[in-house]
CSV table of C-alpha atoms in Angstrom, one decimal:
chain,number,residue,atom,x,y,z
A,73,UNK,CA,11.2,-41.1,22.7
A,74,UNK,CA,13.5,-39.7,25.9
A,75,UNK,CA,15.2,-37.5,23.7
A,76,UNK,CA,12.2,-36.1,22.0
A,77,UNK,CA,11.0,-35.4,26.1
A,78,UNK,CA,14.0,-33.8,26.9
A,79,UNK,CA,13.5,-31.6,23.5
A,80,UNK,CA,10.1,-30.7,24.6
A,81,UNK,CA,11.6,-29.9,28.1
A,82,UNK,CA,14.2,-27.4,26.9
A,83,UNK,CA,11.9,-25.9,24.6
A,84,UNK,CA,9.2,-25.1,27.3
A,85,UNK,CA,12.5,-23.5,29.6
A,86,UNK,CA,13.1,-21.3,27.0
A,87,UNK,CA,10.2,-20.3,26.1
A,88,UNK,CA,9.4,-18.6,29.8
A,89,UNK,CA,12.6,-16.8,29.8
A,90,UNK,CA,11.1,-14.6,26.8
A,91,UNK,CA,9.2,-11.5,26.4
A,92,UNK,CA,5.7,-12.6,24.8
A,93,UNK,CA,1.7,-12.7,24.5
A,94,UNK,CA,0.5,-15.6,26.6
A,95,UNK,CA,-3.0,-16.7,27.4
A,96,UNK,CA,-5.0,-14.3,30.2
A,97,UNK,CA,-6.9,-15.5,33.1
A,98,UNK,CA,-10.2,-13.9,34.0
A,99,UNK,CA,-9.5,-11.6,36.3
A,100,UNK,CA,-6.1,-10.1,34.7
A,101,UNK,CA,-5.9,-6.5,34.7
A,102,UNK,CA,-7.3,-4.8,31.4
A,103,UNK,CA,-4.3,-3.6,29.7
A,104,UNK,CA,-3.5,-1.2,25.9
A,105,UNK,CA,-3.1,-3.7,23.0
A,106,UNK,CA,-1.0,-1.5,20.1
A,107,UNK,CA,-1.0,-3.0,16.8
A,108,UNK,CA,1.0,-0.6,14.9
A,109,UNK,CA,3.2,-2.5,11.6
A,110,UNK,CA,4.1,0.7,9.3
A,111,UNK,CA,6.1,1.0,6.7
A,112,UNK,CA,8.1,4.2,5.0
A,113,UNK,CA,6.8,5.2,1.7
A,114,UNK,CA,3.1,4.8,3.1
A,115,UNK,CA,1.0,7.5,3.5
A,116,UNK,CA,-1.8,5.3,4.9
A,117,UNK,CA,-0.1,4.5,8.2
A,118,UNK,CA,-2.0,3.4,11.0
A,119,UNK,CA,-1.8,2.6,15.1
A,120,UNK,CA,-4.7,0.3,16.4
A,121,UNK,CA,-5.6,0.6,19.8
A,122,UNK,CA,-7.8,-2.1,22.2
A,123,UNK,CA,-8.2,-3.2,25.3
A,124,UNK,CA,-7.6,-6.9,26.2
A,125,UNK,CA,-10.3,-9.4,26.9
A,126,UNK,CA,-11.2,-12.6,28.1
A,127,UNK,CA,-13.6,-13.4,25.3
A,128,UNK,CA,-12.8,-10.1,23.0
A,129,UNK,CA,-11.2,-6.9,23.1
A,130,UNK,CA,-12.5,-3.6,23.0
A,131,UNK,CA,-11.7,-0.9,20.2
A,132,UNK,CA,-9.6,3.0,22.5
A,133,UNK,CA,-11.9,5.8,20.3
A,134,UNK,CA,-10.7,8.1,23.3
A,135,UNK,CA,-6.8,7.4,23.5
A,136,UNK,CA,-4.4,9.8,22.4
A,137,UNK,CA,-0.7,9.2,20.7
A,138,UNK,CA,2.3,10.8,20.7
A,139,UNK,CA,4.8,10.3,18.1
A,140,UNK,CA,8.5,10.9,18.4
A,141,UNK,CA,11.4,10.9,16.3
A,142,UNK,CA,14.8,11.0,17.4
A,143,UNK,CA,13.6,12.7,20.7
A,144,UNK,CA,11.4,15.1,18.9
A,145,UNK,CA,7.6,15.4,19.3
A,146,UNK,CA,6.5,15.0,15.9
A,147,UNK,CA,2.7,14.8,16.0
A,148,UNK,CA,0.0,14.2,18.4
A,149,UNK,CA,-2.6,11.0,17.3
A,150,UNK,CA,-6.4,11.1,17.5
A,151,UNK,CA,-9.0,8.1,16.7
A,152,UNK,CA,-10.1,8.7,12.9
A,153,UNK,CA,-13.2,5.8,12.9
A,154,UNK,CA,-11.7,3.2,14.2
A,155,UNK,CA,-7.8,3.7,13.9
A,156,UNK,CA,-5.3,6.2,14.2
A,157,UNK,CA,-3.6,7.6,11.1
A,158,UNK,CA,0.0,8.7,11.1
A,159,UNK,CA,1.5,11.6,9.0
A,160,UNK,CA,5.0,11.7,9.9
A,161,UNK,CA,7.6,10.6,7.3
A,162,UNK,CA,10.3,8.4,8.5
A,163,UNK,CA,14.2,8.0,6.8
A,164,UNK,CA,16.4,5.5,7.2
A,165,UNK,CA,18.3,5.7,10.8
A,166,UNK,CA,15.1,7.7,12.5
A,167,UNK,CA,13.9,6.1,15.7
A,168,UNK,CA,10.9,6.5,16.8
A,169,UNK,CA,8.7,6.5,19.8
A,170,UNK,CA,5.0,6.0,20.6
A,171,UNK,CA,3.2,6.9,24.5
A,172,UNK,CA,-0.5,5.9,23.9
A,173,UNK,CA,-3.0,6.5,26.8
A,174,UNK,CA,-6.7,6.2,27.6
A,175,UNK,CA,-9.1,7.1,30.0
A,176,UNK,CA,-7.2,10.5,31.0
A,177,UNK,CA,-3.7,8.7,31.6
A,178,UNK,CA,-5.9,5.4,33.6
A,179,UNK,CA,-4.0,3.1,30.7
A,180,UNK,CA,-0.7,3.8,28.9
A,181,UNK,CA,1.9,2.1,26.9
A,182,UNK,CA,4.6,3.0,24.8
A,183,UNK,CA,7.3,1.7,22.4
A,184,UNK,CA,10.0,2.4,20.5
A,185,UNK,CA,11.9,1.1,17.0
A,186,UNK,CA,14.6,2.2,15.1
A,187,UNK,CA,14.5,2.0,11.5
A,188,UNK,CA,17.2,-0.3,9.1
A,189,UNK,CA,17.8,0.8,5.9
A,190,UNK,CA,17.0,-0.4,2.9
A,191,UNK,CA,18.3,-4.0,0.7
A,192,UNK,CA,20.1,-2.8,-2.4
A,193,UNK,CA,18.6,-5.3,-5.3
A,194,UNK,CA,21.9,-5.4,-7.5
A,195,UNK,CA,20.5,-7.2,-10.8
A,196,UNK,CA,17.8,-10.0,-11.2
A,197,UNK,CA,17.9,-12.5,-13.7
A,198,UNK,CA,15.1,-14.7,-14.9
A,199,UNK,CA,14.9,-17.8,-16.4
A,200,UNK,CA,12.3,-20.5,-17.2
A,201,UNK,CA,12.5,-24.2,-15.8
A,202,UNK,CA,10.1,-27.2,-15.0
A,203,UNK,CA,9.6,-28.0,-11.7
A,204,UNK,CA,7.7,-31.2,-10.2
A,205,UNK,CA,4.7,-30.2,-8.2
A,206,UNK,CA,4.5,-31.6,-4.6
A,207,UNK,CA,3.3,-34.9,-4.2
A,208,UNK,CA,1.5,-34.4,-7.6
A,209,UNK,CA,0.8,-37.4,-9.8
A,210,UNK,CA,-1.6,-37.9,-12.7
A,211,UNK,CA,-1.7,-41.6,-13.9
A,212,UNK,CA,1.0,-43.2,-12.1
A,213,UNK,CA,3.1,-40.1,-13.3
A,214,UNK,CA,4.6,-37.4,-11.6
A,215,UNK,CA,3.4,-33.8,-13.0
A,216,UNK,CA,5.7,-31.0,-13.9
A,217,UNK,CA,4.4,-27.3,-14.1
A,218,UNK,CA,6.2,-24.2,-15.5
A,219,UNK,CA,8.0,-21.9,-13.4
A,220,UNK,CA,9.7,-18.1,-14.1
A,221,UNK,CA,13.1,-18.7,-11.6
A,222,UNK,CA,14.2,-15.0,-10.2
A,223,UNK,CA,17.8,-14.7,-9.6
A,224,UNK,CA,18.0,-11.8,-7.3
A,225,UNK,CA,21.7,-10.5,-6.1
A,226,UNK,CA,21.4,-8.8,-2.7
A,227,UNK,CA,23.4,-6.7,-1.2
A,228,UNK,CA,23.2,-5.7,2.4
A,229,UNK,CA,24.2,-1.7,3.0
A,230,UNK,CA,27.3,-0.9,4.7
A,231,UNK,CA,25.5,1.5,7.3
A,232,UNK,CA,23.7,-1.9,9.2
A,233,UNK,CA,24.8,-4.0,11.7
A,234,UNK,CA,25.5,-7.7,10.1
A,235,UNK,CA,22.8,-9.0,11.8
A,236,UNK,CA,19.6,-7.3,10.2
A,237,UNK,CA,16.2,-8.7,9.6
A,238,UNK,CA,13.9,-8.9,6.2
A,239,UNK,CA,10.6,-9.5,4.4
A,240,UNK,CA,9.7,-10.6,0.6
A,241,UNK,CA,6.7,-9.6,-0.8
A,242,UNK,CA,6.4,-10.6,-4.3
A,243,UNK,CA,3.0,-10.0,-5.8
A,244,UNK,CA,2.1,-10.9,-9.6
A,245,UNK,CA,-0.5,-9.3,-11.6
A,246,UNK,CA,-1.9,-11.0,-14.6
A,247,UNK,CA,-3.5,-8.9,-17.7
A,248,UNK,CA,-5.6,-10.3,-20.6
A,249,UNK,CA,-7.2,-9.6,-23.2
A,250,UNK,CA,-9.5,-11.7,-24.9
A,251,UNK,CA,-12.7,-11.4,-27.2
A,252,UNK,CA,-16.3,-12.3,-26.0
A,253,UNK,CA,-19.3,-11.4,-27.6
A,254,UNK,CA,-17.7,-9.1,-30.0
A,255,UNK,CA,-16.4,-7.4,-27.8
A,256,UNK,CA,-12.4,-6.9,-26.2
A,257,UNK,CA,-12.8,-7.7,-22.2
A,258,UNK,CA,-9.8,-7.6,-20.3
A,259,UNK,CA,-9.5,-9.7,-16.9
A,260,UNK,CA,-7.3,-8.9,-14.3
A,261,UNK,CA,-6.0,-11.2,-11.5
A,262,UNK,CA,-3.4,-10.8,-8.7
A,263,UNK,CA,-1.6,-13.6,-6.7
A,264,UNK,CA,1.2,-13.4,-4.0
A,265,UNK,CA,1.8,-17.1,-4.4
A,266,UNK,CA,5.9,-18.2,-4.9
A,267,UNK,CA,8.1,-21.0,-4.2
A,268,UNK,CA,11.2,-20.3,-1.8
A,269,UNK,CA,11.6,-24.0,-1.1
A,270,UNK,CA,15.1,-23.6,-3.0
A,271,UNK,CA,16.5,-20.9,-1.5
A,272,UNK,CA,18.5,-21.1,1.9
A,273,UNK,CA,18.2,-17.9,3.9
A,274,UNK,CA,14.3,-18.0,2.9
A,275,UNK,CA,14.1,-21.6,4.8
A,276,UNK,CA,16.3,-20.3,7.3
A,277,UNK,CA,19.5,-22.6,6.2
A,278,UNK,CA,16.9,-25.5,5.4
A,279,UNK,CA,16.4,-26.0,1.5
A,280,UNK,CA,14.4,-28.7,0.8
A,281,UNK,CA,13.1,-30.7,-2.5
A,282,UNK,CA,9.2,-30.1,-3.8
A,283,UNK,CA,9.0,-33.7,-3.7
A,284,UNK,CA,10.3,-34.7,-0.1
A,285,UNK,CA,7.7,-36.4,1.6
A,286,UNK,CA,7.4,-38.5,4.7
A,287,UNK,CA,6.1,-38.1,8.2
A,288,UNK,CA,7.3,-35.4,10.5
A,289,UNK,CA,7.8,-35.9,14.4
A,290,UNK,CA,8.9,-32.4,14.7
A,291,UNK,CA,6.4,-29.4,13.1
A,292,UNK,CA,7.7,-27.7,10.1
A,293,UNK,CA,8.0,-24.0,9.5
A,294,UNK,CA,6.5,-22.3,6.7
A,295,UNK,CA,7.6,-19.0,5.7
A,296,UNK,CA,4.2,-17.2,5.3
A,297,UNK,CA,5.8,-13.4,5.6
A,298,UNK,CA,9.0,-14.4,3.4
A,299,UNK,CA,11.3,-13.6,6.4
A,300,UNK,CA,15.0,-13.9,6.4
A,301,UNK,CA,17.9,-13.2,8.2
A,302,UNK,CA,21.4,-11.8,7.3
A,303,UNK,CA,23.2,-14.5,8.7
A,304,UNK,CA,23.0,-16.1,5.2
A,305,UNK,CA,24.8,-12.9,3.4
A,306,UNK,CA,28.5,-13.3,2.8
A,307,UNK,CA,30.3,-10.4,2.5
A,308,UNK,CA,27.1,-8.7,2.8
A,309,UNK,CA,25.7,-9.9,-0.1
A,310,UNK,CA,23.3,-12.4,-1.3
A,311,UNK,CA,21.6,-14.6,-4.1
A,312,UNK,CA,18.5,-15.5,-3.1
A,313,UNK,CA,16.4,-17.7,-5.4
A,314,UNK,CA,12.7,-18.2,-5.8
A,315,UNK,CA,10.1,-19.6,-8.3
A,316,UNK,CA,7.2,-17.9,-9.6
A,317,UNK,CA,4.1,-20.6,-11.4
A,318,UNK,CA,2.8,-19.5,-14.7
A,319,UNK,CA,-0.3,-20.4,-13.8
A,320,UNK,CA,-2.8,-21.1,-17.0
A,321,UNK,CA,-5.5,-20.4,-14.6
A,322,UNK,CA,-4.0,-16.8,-14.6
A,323,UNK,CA,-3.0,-16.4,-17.9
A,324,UNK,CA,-5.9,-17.1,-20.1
A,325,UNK,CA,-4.6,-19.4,-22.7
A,326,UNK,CA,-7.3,-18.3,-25.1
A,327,UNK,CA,-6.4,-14.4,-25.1
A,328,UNK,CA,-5.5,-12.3,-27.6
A,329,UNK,CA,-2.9,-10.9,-25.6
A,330,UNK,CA,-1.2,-11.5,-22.0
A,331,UNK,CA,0.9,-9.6,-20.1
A,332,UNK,CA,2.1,-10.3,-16.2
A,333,UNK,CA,3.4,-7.4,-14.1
A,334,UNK,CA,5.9,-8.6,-11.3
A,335,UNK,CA,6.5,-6.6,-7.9
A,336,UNK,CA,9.4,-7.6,-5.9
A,337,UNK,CA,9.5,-6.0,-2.5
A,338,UNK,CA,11.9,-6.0,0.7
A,339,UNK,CA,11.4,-5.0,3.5
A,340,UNK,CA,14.2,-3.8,6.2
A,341,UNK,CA,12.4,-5.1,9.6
A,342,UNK,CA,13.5,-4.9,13.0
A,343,UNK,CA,13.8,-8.1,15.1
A,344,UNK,CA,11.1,-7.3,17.0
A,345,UNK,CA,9.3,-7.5,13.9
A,346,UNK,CA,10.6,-10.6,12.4
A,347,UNK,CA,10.0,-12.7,16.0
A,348,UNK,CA,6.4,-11.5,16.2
A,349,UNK,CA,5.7,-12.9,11.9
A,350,UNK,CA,7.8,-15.4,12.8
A,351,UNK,CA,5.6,-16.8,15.6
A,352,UNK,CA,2.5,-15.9,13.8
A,353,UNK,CA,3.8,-18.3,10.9
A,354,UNK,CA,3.7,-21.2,13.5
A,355,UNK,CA,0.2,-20.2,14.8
A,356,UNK,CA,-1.1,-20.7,11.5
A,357,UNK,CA,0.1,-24.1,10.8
A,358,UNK,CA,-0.6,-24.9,14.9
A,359,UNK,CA,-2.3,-27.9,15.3
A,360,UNK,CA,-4.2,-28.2,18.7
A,361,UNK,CA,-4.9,-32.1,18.5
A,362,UNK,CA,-0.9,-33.0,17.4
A,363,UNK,CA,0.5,-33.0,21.1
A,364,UNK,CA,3.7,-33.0,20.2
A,365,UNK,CA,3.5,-29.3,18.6
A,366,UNK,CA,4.1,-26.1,20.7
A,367,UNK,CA,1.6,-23.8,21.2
A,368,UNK,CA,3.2,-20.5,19.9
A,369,UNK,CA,4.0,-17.5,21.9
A,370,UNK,CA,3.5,-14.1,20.3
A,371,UNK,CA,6.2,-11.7,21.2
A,372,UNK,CA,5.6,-8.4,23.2
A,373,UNK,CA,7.6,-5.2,22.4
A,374,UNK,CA,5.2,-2.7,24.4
A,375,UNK,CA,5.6,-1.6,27.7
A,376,UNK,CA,2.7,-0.9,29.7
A,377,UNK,CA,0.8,-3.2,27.6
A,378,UNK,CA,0.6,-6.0,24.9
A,379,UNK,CA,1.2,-5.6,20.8
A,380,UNK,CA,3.9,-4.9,18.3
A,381,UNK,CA,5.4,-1.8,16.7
A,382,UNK,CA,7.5,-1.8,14.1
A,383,UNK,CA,8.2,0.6,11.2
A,384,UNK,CA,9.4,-1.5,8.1
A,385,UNK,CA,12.1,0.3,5.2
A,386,UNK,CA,11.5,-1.2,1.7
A,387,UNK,CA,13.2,-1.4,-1.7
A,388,UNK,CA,11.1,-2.1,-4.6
A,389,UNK,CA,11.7,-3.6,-8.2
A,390,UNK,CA,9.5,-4.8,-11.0
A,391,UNK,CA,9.4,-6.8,-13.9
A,392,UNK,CA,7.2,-7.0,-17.1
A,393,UNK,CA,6.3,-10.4,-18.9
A,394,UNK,CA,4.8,-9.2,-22.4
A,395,UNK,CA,2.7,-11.9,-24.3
A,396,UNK,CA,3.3,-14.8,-22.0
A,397,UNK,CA,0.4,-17.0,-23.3
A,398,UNK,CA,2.4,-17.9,-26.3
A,399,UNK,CA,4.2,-19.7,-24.4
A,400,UNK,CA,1.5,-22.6,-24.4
């Protein structure tokens, strides 16, 4: 039990030496909260501005932004509603600034990112396996469900530093068509669920087995925001490994015809980035009554005040399953 102390002891050490969101006392001056995660390719880009709180914040209507890129005023930011829309475009390499004040100048902060560039998605290949459900048993049995395996071969551009930082995003949309009451309806449903529990760089160099069970003194990481370092590339490249359920549920097995649309995203993220979704995967699995797990600290890359910025590069590729109820 010393050593689990002494753990807890070094974690705690750490911890204060870092830049990050911590709990505020009463009488802590009110500061600019920026939540501002873009992404290229998005014409629906937006910076959120508040004011901290001791119960809740407060939504800036009267704050005004300025955007930079590479030195370069590039737009001034009003309040549209309740946010503030951005129009710029951004490219690979751009960095980019942001000075946001209230009150006439009473509160400002500011922050800055610079933008990776893009994975290169070299060939994906697919195949279908059975895979053994966690800690699922029917009858004294274990149960097996269907899974489409992706094979994705990553490269890591030449341009980037080694160490880089990334995000998968893999969304499925299901399509059938079935007859009711004379008549053809079509049903639509969309799922971001996959398995990663495979793949090393997506359990940050911790593959496990869907069937490991046992009880866990330390708190386990899940990887809600698919994040992943390039530590795990070799010679800049990559094959990452995840597992998409056919899900009957999904696919209608009484349909005329089925058809499942796969979107495979990543995104190029700054560390700032990939610290703050990092942490916020911990908050959601925290556990206030476990004593033994650490309350998580958000990290903080705004001066002047609290929040994240962070402009995210993505490469995109899909995949089309035609007919995929006859496979039941």
């Amino acid at each position: 039990m010393k050593k689990y102390f002494l753990f807890l002891c070094v974690f705690v050490i750490l911890s204060a030496c870092t830049n990050t969101i911590g709990y505020l006392p009463d009488d802590e001056p009110k500061k600019l909260i920026v939540n501002a995660m873009m992404q290229t390719e998005n014409n629906d880009n937006r910076i959120y501005l508040h004011y901290t709180g001791w119960t809740a914040t407060t939504p800036v209507t009267d704050g005004i932004i300025h955007l930079y890129i590479n030195g370069k005023l590039s737009e001034t930011i009003t309040a549209e509603d309740n946010y503030y829309p951005v129009k710029s475009i951004f490219q690979t390499g751009d960095r980019v600034k942001i000075e946001a004040s209230s009150e006439n100048g009473k509160y400002k902060a500011k922050a800055e990112t610079r933008i990776s560039a893009p994975l290169q998605i070299i060939n994906v290949d697919t195949t279908y396996i059975s895979l053994r459900d966690y800690n699922s048993w029917v009858g004294g049995k274990p149960v097996y469900d269907n899974y489409l395996r992706l094979n994705i071969q990553l490269k890591q551009p030449d341009i980037e530093a080694e160490n880089t930082y990334y995000r998968l995003e893999v969304k499925q949309i299901f399509y059938s068509h079935k007859w009711h009451d004379g008549r053809d309806t079509l049903s639509i449903d969309t799922t971001y669920n996959y398995n990663y529990i495979y793949d090393t760089a997506l359990t940050d160099g911790k593959p496990g087995h869907a069937i490991d069970e046992g009880f866990e003194l330390i708190q386990k990481w899940n990887n809600y925001f698919g994040l992943f370092k390039s530590c795990y590339f070799k010679n800049r490249e990559y094959n990452m490994t995840i597992d998409l359920k056919e899900d009957i549920n999904y696919i209608h097995i009484d349909s005329q015809k089925a058809e499942r649309y796969i979107s495979i995203r990543f995104y190029s993220i700054s560390e700032s980035e990939h610290r703050y979704l990092y942490a916020m995967s911990s908050a959601l699995d925290f556990d206030a009554e476990n004593f033994i797990y650490a309350v998580p600290l958000i990290p903080n890359n705004i001066k002047g005040g609290i929040g994240i910025f962070s402009i995210a590069n993505q490469v995109e590729y899909k995949l089309k399953e035609e007919n995929c109820q006859d496979r039941y």
